[in-house]
CSV table of C-alpha atoms in Angstrom, one decimal:
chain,number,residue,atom,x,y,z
L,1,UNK,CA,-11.2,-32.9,-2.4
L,2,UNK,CA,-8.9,-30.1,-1.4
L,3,UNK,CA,-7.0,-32.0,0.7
L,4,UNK,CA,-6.6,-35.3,-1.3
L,5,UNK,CA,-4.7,-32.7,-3.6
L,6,UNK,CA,-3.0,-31.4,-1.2
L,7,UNK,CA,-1.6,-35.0,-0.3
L,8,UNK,CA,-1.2,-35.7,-3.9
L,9,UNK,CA,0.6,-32.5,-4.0
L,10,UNK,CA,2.9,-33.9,-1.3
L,11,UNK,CA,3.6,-37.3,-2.4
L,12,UNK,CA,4.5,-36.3,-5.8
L,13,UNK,CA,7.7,-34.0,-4.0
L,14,UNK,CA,8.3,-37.1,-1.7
L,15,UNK,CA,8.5,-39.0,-5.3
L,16,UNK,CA,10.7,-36.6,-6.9
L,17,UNK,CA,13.2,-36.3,-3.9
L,18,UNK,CA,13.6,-40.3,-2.6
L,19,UNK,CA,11.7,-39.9,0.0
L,20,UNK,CA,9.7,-43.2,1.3
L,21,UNK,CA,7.7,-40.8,4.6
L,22,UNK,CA,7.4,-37.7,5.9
L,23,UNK,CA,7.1,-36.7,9.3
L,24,UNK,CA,4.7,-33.6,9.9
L,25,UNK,CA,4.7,-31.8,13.6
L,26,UNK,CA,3.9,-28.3,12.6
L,27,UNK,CA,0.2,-27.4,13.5
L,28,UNK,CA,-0.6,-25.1,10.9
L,29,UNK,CA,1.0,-27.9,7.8
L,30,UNK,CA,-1.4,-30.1,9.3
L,31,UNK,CA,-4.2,-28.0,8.7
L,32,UNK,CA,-3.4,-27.7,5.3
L,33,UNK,CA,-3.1,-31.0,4.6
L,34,UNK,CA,-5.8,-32.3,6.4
L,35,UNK,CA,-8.3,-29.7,6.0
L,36,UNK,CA,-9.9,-30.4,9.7
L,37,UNK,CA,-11.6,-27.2,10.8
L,38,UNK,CA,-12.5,-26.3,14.6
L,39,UNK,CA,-9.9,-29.3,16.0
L,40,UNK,CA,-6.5,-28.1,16.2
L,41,UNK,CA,-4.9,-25.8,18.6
L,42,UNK,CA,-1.5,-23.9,19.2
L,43,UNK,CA,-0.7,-26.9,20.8
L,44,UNK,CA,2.1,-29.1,18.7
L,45,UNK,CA,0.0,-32.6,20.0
L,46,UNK,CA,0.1,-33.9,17.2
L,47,UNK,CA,2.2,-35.8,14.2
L,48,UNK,CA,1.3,-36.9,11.0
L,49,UNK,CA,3.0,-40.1,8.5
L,50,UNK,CA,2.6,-39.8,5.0
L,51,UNK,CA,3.9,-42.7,2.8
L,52,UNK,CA,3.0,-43.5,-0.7
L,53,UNK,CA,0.4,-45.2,1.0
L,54,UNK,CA,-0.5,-44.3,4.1
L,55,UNK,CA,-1.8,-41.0,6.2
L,56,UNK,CA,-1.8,-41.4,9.9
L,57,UNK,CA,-2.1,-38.7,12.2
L,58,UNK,CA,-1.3,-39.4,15.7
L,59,UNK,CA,-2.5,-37.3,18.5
L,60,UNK,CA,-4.2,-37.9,22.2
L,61,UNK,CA,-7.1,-38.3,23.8
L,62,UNK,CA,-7.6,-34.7,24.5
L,63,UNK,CA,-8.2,-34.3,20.5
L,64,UNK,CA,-9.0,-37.9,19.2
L,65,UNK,CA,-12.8,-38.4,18.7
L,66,UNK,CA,-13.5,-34.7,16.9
L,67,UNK,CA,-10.4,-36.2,14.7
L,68,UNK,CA,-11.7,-39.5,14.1
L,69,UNK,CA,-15.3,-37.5,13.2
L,70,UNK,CA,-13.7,-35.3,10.9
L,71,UNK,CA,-11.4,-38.1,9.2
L,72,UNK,CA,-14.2,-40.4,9.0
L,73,UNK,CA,-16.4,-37.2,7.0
L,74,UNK,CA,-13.0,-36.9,4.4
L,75,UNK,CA,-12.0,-40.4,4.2
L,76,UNK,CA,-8.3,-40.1,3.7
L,77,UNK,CA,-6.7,-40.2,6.7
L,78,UNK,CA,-6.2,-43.0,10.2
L,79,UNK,CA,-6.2,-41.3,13.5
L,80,UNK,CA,-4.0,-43.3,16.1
L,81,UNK,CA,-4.0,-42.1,20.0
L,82,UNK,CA,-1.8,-45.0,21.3
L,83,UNK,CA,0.2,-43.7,24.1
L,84,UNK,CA,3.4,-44.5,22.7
L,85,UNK,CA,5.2,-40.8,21.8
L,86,UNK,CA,6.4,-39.4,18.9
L,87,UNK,CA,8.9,-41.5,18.2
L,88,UNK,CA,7.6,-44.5,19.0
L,89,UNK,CA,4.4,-43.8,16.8
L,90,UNK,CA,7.1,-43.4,13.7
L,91,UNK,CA,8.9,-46.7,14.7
L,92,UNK,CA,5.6,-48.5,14.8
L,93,UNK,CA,4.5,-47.0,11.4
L,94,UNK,CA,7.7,-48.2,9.8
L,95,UNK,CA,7.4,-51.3,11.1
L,96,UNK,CA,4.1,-51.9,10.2
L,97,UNK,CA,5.4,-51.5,6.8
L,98,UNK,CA,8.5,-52.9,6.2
L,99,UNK,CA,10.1,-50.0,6.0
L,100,UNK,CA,12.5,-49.8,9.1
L,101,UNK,CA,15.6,-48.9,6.1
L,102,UNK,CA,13.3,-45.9,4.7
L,103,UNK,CA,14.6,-42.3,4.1
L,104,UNK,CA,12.6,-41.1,6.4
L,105,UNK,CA,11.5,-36.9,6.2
L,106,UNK,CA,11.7,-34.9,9.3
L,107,UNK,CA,11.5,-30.7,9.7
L,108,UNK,CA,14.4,-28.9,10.0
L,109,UNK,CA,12.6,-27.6,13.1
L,110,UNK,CA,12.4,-31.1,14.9
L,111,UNK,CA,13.5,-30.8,18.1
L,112,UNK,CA,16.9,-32.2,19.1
L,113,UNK,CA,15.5,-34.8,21.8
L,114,UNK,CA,13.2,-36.2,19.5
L,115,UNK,CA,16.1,-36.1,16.9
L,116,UNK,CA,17.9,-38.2,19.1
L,117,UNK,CA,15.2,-40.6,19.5
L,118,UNK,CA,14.5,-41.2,16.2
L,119,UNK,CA,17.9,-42.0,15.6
L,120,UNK,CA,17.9,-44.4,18.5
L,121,UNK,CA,15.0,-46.3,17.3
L,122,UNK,CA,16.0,-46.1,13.3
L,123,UNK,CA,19.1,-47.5,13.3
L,124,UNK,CA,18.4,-48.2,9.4
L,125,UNK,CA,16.9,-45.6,8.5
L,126,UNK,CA,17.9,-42.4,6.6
L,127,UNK,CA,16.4,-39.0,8.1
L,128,UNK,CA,16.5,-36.6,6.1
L,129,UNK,CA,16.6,-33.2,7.6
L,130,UNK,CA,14.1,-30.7,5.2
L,131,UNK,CA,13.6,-27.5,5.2
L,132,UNK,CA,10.4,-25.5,4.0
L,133,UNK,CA,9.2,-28.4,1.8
L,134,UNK,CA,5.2,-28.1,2.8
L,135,UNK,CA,5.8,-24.0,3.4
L,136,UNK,CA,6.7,-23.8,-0.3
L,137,UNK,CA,3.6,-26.4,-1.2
L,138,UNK,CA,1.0,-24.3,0.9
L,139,UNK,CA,2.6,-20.6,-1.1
L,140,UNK,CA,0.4,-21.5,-4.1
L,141,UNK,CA,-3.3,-21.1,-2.6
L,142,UNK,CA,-6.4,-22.7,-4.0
L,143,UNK,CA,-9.4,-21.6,-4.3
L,144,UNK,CA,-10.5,-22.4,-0.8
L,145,UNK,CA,-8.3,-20.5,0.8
L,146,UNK,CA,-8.3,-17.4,-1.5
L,147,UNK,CA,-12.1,-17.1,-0.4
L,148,UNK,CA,-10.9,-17.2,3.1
L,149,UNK,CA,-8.6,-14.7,3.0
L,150,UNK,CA,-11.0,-12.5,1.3
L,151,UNK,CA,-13.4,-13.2,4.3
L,152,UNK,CA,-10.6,-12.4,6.8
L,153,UNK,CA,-9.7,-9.2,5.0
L,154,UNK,CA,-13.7,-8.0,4.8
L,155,UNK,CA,-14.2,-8.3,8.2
L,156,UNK,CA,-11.0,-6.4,9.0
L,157,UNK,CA,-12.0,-3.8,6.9
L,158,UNK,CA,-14.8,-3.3,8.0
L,159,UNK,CA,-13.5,-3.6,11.8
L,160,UNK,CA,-11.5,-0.5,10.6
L,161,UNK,CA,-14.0,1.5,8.9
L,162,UNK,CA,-15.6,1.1,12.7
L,163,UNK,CA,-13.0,2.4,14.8
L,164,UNK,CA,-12.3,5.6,12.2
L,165,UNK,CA,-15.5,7.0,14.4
L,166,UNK,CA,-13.6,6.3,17.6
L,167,UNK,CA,-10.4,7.9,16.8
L,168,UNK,CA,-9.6,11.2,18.9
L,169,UNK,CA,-6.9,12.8,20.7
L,170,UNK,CA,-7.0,11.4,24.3
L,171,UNK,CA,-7.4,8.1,23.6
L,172,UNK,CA,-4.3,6.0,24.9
L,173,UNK,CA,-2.7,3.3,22.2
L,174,UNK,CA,-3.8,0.7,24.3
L,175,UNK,CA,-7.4,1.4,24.8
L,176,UNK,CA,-7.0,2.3,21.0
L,177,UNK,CA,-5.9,-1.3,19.9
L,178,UNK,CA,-8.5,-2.6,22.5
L,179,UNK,CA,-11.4,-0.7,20.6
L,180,UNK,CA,-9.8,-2.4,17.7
L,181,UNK,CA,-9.6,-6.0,19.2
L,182,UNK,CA,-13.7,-5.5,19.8
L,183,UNK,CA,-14.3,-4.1,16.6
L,184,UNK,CA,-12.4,-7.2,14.7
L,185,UNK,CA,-14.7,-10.0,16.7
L,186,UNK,CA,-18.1,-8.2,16.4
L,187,UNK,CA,-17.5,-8.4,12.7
L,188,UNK,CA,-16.8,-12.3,12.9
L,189,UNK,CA,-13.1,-12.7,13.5
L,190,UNK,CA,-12.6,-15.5,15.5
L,191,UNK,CA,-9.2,-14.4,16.7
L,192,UNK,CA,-7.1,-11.8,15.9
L,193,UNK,CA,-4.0,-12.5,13.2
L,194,UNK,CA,-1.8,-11.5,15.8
L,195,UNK,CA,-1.3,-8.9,18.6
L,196,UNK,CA,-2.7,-5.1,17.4
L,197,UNK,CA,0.0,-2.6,16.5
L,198,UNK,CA,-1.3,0.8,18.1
L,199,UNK,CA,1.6,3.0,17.4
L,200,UNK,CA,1.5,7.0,17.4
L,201,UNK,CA,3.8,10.1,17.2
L,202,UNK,CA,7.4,8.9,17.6
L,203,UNK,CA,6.5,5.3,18.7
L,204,UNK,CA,5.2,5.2,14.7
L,205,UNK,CA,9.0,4.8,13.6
L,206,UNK,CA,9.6,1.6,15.7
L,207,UNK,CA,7.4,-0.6,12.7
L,208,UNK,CA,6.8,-3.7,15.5
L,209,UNK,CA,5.7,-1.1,18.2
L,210,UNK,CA,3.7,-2.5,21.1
L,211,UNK,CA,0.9,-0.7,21.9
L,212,UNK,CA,1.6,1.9,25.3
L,213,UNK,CA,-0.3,4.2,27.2
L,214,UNK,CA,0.9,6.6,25.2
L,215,UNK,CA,-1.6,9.4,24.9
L,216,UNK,CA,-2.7,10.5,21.5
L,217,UNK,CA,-2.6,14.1,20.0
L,218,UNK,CA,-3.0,16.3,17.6
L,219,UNK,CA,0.2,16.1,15.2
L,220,UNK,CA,0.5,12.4,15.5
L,221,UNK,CA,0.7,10.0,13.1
L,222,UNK,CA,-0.8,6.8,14.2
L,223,UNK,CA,-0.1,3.4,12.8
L,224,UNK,CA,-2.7,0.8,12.8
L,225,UNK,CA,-1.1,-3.3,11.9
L,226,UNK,CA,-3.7,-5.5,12.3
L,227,UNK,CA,-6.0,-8.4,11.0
L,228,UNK,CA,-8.6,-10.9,11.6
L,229,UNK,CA,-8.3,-14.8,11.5
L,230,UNK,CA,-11.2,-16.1,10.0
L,231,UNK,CA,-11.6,-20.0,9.8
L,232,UNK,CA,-8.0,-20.5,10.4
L,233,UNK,CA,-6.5,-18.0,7.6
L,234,UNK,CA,-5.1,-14.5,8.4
L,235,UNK,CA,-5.6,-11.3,7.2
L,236,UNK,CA,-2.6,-8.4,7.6
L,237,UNK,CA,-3.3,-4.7,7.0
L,238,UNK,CA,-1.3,-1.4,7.9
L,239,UNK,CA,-3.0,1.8,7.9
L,240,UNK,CA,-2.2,5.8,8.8
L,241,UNK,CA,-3.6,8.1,9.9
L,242,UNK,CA,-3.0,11.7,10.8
L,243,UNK,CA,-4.1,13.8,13.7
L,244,UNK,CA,-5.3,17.2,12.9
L,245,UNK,CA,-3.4,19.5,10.0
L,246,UNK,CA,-0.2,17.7,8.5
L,247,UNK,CA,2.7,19.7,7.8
L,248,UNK,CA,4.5,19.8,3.9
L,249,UNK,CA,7.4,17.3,5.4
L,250,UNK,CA,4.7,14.8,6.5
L,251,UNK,CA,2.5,14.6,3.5
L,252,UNK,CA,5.8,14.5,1.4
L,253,UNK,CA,6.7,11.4,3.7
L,254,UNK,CA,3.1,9.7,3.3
L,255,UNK,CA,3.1,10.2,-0.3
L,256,UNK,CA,6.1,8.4,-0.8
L,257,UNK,CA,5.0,5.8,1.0
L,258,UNK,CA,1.8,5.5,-0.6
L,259,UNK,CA,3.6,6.0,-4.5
L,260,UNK,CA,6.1,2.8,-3.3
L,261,UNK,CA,3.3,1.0,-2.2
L,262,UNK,CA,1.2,1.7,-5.8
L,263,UNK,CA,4.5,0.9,-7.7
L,264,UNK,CA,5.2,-2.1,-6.6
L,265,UNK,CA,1.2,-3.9,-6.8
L,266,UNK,CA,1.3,-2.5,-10.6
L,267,UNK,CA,4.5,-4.1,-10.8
L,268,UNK,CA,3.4,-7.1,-9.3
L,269,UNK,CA,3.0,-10.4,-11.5
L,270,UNK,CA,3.6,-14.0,-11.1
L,271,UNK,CA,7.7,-14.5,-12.6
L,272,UNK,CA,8.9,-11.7,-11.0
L,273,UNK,CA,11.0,-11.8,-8.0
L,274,UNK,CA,10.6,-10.5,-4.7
L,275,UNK,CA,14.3,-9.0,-4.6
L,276,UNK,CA,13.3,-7.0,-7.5
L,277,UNK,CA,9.6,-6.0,-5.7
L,278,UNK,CA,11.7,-4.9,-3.0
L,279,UNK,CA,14.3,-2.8,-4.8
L,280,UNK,CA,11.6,-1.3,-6.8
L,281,UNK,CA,9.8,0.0,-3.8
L,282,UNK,CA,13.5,1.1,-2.2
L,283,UNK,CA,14.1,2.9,-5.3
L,284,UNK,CA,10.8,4.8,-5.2
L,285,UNK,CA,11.5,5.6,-1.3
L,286,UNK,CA,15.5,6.7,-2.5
L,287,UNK,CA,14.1,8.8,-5.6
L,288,UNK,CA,11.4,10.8,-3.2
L,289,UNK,CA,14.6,11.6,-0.7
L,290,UNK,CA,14.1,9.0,1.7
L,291,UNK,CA,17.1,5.8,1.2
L,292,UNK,CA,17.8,3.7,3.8
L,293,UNK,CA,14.4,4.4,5.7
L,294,UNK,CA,12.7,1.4,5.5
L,295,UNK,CA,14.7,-0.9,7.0
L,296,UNK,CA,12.7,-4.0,6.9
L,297,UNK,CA,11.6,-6.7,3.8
L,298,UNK,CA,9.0,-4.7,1.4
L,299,UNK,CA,6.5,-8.2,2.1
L,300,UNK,CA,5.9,-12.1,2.8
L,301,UNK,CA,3.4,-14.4,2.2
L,302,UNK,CA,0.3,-14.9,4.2
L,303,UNK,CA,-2.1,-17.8,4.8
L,304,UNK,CA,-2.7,-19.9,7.9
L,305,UNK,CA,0.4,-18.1,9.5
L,306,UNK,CA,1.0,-14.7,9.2
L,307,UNK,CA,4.4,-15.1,7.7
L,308,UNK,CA,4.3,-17.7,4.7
L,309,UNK,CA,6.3,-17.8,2.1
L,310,UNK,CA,7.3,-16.2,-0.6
L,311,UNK,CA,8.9,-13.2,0.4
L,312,UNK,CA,9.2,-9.7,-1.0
L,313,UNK,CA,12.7,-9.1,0.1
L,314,UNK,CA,16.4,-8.8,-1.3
L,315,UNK,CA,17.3,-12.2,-0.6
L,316,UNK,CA,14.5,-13.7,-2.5
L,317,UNK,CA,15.5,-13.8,-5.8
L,318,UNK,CA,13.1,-16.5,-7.3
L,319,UNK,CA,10.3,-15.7,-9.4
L,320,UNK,CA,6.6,-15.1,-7.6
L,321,UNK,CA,4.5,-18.2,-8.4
L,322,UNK,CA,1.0,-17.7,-9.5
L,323,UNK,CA,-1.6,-18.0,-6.9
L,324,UNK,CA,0.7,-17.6,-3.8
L,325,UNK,CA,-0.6,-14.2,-1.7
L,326,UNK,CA,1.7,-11.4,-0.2
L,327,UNK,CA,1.5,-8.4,1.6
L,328,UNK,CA,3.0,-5.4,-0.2
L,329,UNK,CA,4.3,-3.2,3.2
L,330,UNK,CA,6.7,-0.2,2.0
L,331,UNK,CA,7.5,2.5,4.8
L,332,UNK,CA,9.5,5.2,5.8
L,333,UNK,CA,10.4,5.5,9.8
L,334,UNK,CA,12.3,8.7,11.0
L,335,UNK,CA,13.7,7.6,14.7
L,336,UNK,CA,12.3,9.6,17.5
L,337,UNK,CA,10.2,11.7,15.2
L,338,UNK,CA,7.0,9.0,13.3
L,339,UNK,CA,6.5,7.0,10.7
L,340,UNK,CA,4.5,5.8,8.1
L,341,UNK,CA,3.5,2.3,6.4
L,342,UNK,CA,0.7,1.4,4.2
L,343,UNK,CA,-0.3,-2.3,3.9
L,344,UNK,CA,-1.9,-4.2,0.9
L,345,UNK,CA,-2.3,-7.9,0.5
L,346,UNK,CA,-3.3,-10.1,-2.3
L,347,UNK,CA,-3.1,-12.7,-5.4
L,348,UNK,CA,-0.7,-12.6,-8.2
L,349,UNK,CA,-2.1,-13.5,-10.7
L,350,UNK,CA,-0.3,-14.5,-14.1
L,351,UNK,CA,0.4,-10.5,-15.4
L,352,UNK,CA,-1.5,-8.7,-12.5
L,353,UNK,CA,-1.7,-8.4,-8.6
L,354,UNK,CA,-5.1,-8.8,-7.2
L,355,UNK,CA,-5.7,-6.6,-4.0
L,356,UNK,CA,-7.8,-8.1,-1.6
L,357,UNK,CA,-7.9,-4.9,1.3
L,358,UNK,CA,-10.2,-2.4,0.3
L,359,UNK,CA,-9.4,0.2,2.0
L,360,UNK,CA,-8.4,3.7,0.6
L,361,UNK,CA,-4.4,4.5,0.5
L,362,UNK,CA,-5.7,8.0,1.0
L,363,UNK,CA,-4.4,9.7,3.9
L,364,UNK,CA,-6.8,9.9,6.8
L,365,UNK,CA,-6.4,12.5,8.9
L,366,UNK,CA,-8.7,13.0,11.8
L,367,UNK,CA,-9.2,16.9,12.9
């Protein structure tokens, strides 16, 4: 049912816009249209056409009878493995329907080659390069996958709550974010969101840090980005912690942090934009004495990838719809000294933000 509606959801934009197909490569916008579980890789094998009355994904061999079982479970959609390409698949479809003169859809991302197929084969057609169109479809969640990223967030809580028992001086970044790693599948992750950020003392100012073999110790703060993908959706969490006794400068530093952070999901509600979610949270950093030390967009949106639309920054200045879900990420990095960010995702809801981490913005600090 989801994904009819999803379709639906589709085909009415394809409607509004004059658009007679759309061509679909990107993995994860097949997954949300589809709703196949367990099939799909990172691999880009695969291309869907959607026309007012038709969904046919094409794919090979490698992927084609756990398609046709799933598609023959949901009903909606006609898997074809012919070994004809990309382009050749779209030529065929239009054929089949007449259509060789449509205003055909394709991704701003479509790569050039193929471009220049297309427009090879098409010589009637219209292709029309879009941008974002099933990005901006898949920002308002439904109820499905609002209970999967509250599953993806649990277990990366609790992953956490773990590895606060395993935290000591000593311990390198990298066998840190390794403990991490393990601690994220035992709880049922079945991959993580993306690479751990193990980052502590001065690498804690560089916010995409990789983790190093950097030795921990007291005086460090350590910062902890990280999530679990569970059943295809991704969870994304920042946490810090402090090693030993922190010093007036440092708690001043954290608290800011933490008040920007609070601000801004009180502030949150579905009309409001995400420039002004951003400059809130820069205002609160610039009012505590800290302007200019964030440096990155206070948030995005979060779902099958880990950066979805909508965005929490100062060049998004439309309003938040209801039911899309962001990360709230606010922090203050001092070069060659730390830094500190606290994470928070959830729902906006129609005049509130709905938190889906869990875990205390209190500072932790390990002695």
């Amino acid at each position: 049912m989801q994904a009819a509606q999803r379709i639906a959801r589709l085909r009415a934009l394809m409607a509004e816009e004059g658009i007679d197909a759309y061509v679909v490569r990107s993995v994860t916008d097949l997954i949300w249209l589809t709703g196949f579980s367990g099939v799909f890789d990172s691999e880009e094998a695969h291309c869907a056409f959607i026309s007012a009355d038709a969904c046919i994904l094409h794919t090979d061999m490698r992927y084609s009878t756990a398609l046709r079982e799933r598609a023959a479970d949901e009903g909606l959609w006609e898997i074809d493995d012919e070994r004809v390409g990309i382009s050749g698949f779209v030529v065929r479809c239009l054929a089949e329907a007449k259509s060789e003169d449509a205003t055909v859809a394709i991704d701003a991302m479509t790569p050039l080659k193929l471009y220049r197929a297309l427009v090879d084969k098409l010589p009637k057609a219209r292709l029309l390069e879009r941008e974002d169109d099933i990005l901006c479809l898949r920002s308002i969640k439904d109820a499905d996958e609002l209970a999967c990223l509250r599953a993806a967030m649990d277990i990366t809580a609790r992953a956490f709550t773990e590895l606060l028992d395993e935290i000591r001086p000593g311990l390198t970044e990298r066998e840190l974010s390794l403990e991490l790693e393990i601690a994220l599948r035992r709880n049922g992750a079945d991959e993580l969101s993306f690479p751990n950020i193990v980052a502590s003392g001065p690498n804690s100012a560089n916010p995409h840090a990789v983790p190093s073999e950097r030795i921990l110790s007291f005086g460090d703060f350590v910062v902890f980005d990280f999530g679990a993908c569970k059943d295809g959706y991704r969870a994304d969490t920042t946490r810090t912690i402090f090693l030993g006794s922190p010093d007036d400068e440092q708690r001043r530093v954290y608290e800011a942090v933490r008040g920007a952070n609070e601000a801004v999901r009180q502030a949150l509600h579905a009309g409001v934009t995400g420039k002004a979610m951003h400059e809130l949270a820069e205002e609160h950093l610039a009012d505590a004495g800290y302007a200019n030390r964030m440096g990155h967009a206070l948030g995005h949106g979060l779902g099958l990838d880990v950066h979805e639309l909508p965005t929490l920054g100062p060049s998004n200045d439309s309003a938040l719809p209801e039911d899309s879900v962001v990360t709230v990420e606010p922090g203050i990095y001092l070069p060659g000294r730390y830094g500190v960010r606290i994470e928070d995702f959830g729902c906006i809801g129609e005049d509130s933000f709905v938190d889906f981490c869990g875990l205390s913005n209190d500072l932790l600090i390990v002695e």
